[in-house]
């Protein structure tokens, strides 16, 4: 089991997003949770999972799940396909010098299923 | 010390900027400006019409003045000065004492006394306010006129054209245009070019009356002739604004210029005058660079009042060389453009076909450049100006300086090393070569932007930026730093090095390349670059597992992402030829999936607004009807446009459509550092615009002429002739070699035009490589290209037939049938369009 955020153990509310094999390797998919859209990333090279809001704060495009992921000085990030602004997958902060940031969600994997904590 | 500045124009502002930079103690600076706006960039005033706002032109915001402790009063002209008691009165009733007074009142447009000049529809061209007035009047006008064929008049005329007044006349009193900058031949050449732009030019013409009731309707001339016009811009010269000086008894010269000495002092030692209102040595300097120089002189004077040992700087006149910005053709003059006589030789190049005229004046001993005129092509302006200003010894054949053929052989950046260290590179900001080189060696600036920030060079008119870049490259080269274009933090190789390494190690996936040649986990820069290299080398399906997420987002979904997150679909239509049956299929598909349709610039049809989950369905129908992917999403061959050629056109020499189809089908799907476009025209009339393409083919009596490295886009460039009268097979072989050479050696995201511009030796070198096989690579490249051609597959066909890949075309992973509910469309002309950015 891999968890991103050990502190969120309390009050967490795990939502079953999909199966592990549904998610592309080293890329992202979009998960529907009620009216929300969550971008879920499987950084296979690092064996890490991340989840953020799917909407890019720059021009409000539902697109981050289709962005390329990578690292900047070891910090995992995603680049929006529209104007290539990049955001940290860990903190959600914009790494291209803008003020905006992303909401991030804890992720865990159990028995081949991927869960996203939607409690906050 | 109380310093008061009258006038918040370009020079008045520059004075404030330079003065606060000195951090002198206890300065109280007050500025009075007549205009409503804080100082703005008058030099680029005309850009107001291309959409710039007053704010964009602003040199500094109001808060800048606040931060620097400068008291700024706008819209409050100074009304009179009392030098005996050192105070002044303003329009709004301020009374201000000064210790030092700076007059930076600039100049105003000269308004000749012509009967009727007060009518509506007659404007000046000097301030943002003037431009507002012109802009709101222009929609009523069909015919426009400018009085004055000088620098500013021509700029105003171009502005009228840009405002949509296509019938515009220029009236010049003198026998030629730009009489202060151009000789007769130069002026004639310029007139021809301007006539082609749509301007009608009348020289030797004296306006005697402006006709019309309240609004202008026409002009009458001294010779009895007349023209009709709905709008008139008067740009007949400038008059220094010396009215304050005259009223308070300062010495002024002809036309009201305020007389100053080389310290910019007026006849009252506490009052200085700078900029366009100052008359030095019986001359008004109507450009910004000398004005900035004057500001610097006064700042050094003030510094010396605090510290007598500070350096003295004197104004000693200024070179009035100019390059005109935007008449749609280049015009420049430098040094003494008219130098003539028995101790001087003139070298003249005149090409009436291209509309180019160049004249340089050389001293009799052939050693020094005295000045010259450039019309139609001023690309050598900076270099010539520097050679002239710095008295650099001329080469043995000074004609080389203006001859285009030899110029092509010059190396990039050649010449900058010959300049002396104190050569003034940026005259707006007074930055020398040494200062620029030092910013590289001592302050570690390694981009033009960093140099701009550090030295301010190039922040004025921007004309010196190419030279700043050359200096940067040259200095870095000298330090042995020269610029290895490594891809990003994950790969310490240039694109070309990676190409060779991937080939050598036969690597086939992004991860394999990263593991063997790179470090870390990749990013949005190296992923698409490496993916493009893999595709160029092996031409495997780009969405093969492992490579799919290393593709740029457009490649990953084999479609172009558009506003709102939907995609556009572009089926290939080779050569732009399509049967009615296929047209109907496109129409039906568009209807069924609710797509917006538009003809593209490349002779095919773009279908916009497809949901990601509809893409495989759309393509199933298109491939069933025989369509293939158009690769509009890839850095790959886009289209080969064609004209109808000899099959229908009465001028056609060859069957351009058939050849275009053959070319397009050969190179479809070949991935490259950037997109590639092509076209084939059936004769020299060039209806397919082949000379604006990466490679273009034009039919001749005997075969085909091949042009390469043209470009549309933001920096258009004509393609250059590579080879003539080729048969079909040779033409294709040359294109094979050309493309493989490009694919192998270009930096990422570099179009062929830029690639060629950076190539030492230019087109001659390229021709040697491609036509004469000087590198001995031709056979290998032809083979490699053939391998790519043989490996071609339609990516969309493979995608819809492979369940693993097809599955990826869903918006929600946990609700694959649902579409993105946030996608919104609006209606426009009976079709849909993406909703605007939020
Ligand atoms: C359309 C256009 C294009 C140009 N292109 C170029 C170019 O390509 N290259 C180049 O070098 N130069 C060019 N120039 C010239 C350049 O703009 C001037 O040389 C420069 O603006 C001079 O600066 P200045 O501060 O002396 O005068 P200005 O910029 O005219 O500023 C003077 C200011 O003082 C104010 N003022 C006057 N009297 C008073 C008073 N009594 N109280 C308070 N305020 C007062 C005026 O309203 C004005 O705002 C161009 C000019 C124009 C109009
Ligand atoms: S380029 Fe020549 S052949 Fe082609 S359409 Fe134009 S005139 Fe006809
Ligand atoms: S010119 Fe600009 S707006 Fe038009 S299609 Fe190209 S990128 Fe888009
Ligand atoms: S919308 Fe994401 S970067 Fe512009």
PDB file of N, CA and C and ligand atoms in Angstrom, chain A residues 56-61 63-64 80-87, chain B residues 837, ligand 4:
ATOM      1  N   UNK A  56      -7.499  23.628 -14.653  1.00  0.00           N
ATOM      2  CA  UNK A  56      -6.305  24.464 -14.593  1.00  0.00           C
ATOM      3  C   UNK A  56      -6.734  25.858 -14.152  1.00  0.00           C
ATOM      4  N   UNK A  57      -6.122  26.395 -13.087  1.00  0.00           N
ATOM      5  CA  UNK A  57      -6.559  27.708 -12.604  1.00  0.00           C
ATOM      6  C   UNK A  57      -6.251  28.834 -13.583  1.00  0.00           C
ATOM      7  N   UNK A  58      -5.377  28.600 -14.554  1.00  0.00           N
ATOM      8  CA  UNK A  58      -4.990  29.693 -15.460  1.00  0.00           C
ATOM      9  C   UNK A  58      -6.182  30.187 -16.268  1.00  0.00           C
ATOM     10  N   UNK A  59      -6.708  29.365 -17.168  1.00  0.00           N
ATOM     11  CA  UNK A  59      -7.870  29.791 -17.952  1.00  0.00           C
ATOM     12  C   UNK A  59      -9.060  28.881 -17.669  1.00  0.00           C
ATOM     13  N   UNK A  60      -9.065  28.260 -16.506  1.00  0.00           N
ATOM     14  CA  UNK A  60     -10.195  27.438 -16.086  1.00  0.00           C
ATOM     15  C   UNK A  60     -10.527  26.356 -17.109  1.00  0.00           C
ATOM     16  N   UNK A  61      -9.534  25.623 -17.547  1.00  0.00           N
ATOM     17  CA  UNK A  61      -9.765  24.544 -18.497  1.00  0.00           C
ATOM     18  C   UNK A  61      -9.683  23.208 -17.762  1.00  0.00           C
ATOM     19  N   UNK A  63      -8.422  20.206 -17.837  1.00  0.00           N
ATOM     20  CA  UNK A  63      -7.434  19.612 -18.725  1.00  0.00           C
ATOM     21  C   UNK A  63      -6.218  19.021 -18.041  1.00  0.00           C
ATOM     22  N   UNK A  64      -6.067  19.236 -16.746  1.00  0.00           N
ATOM     23  CA  UNK A  64      -4.779  18.844 -16.148  1.00  0.00           C
ATOM     24  C   UNK A  64      -4.529  17.343 -16.267  1.00  0.00           C
ATOM     25  N   UNK A  80       0.121  21.849 -17.722  1.00  0.00           N
ATOM     26  CA  UNK A  80      -1.185  21.964 -18.385  1.00  0.00           C
ATOM     27  C   UNK A  80      -0.991  21.932 -19.895  1.00  0.00           C
ATOM     28  N   UNK A  81      -1.821  21.163 -20.615  1.00  0.00           N
ATOM     29  CA  UNK A  81      -1.636  21.091 -22.072  1.00  0.00           C
ATOM     30  C   UNK A  81      -1.910  22.407 -22.782  1.00  0.00           C
ATOM     31  N   UNK A  82      -2.609  23.330 -22.122  1.00  0.00           N
ATOM     32  CA  UNK A  82      -2.995  24.542 -22.843  1.00  0.00           C
ATOM     33  C   UNK A  82      -1.846  25.525 -23.004  1.00  0.00           C
ATOM     34  N   UNK A  83      -1.278  25.969 -21.906  1.00  0.00           N
ATOM     35  CA  UNK A  83      -0.203  26.971 -22.026  1.00  0.00           C
ATOM     36  C   UNK A  83       1.026  26.522 -21.275  1.00  0.00           C
ATOM     37  N   UNK A  84       1.083  25.244 -20.936  1.00  0.00           N
ATOM     38  CA  UNK A  84       2.270  24.654 -20.317  1.00  0.00           C
ATOM     39  C   UNK A  84       2.658  25.296 -18.991  1.00  0.00           C
ATOM     40  N   UNK A  85       1.682  25.779 -18.251  1.00  0.00           N
ATOM     41  CA  UNK A  85       2.013  26.184 -16.881  1.00  0.00           C
ATOM     42  C   UNK A  85       2.176  24.917 -16.060  1.00  0.00           C
ATOM     43  N   UNK A  86       3.139  24.926 -15.125  1.00  0.00           N
ATOM     44  CA  UNK A  86       3.386  23.699 -14.377  1.00  0.00           C
ATOM     45  C   UNK A  86       3.015  23.886 -12.912  1.00  0.00           C
ATOM     46  N   UNK A  87       2.584  22.789 -12.297  1.00  0.00           N
ATOM     47  CA  UNK A  87       2.136  22.808 -10.906  1.00  0.00           C
ATOM     48  C   UNK A  87       2.762  21.637 -10.168  1.00  0.00           C
TER      49      UNK A  87
ATOM     50  N   UNK B 837     -12.635  32.239 -22.901  1.00  0.00           N
ATOM     51  CA  UNK B 837     -11.881  31.965 -21.671  1.00  0.00           C
ATOM     52  C   UNK B 837     -12.617  32.606 -20.513  1.00  0.00           C
TER      53      UNK B 837
HETATM   54  S1  LIG C   4      -5.320  26.905 -19.114  1.00  0.00           S
HETATM   55 FE1  LIG C   4      -3.769  25.759 -18.127  1.00  0.00          FE
HETATM   56  S2  LIG C   4      -1.985  26.843 -18.608  1.00  0.00           S
HETATM   57 FE2  LIG C   4      -3.511  28.106 -19.569  1.00  0.00          FE
END
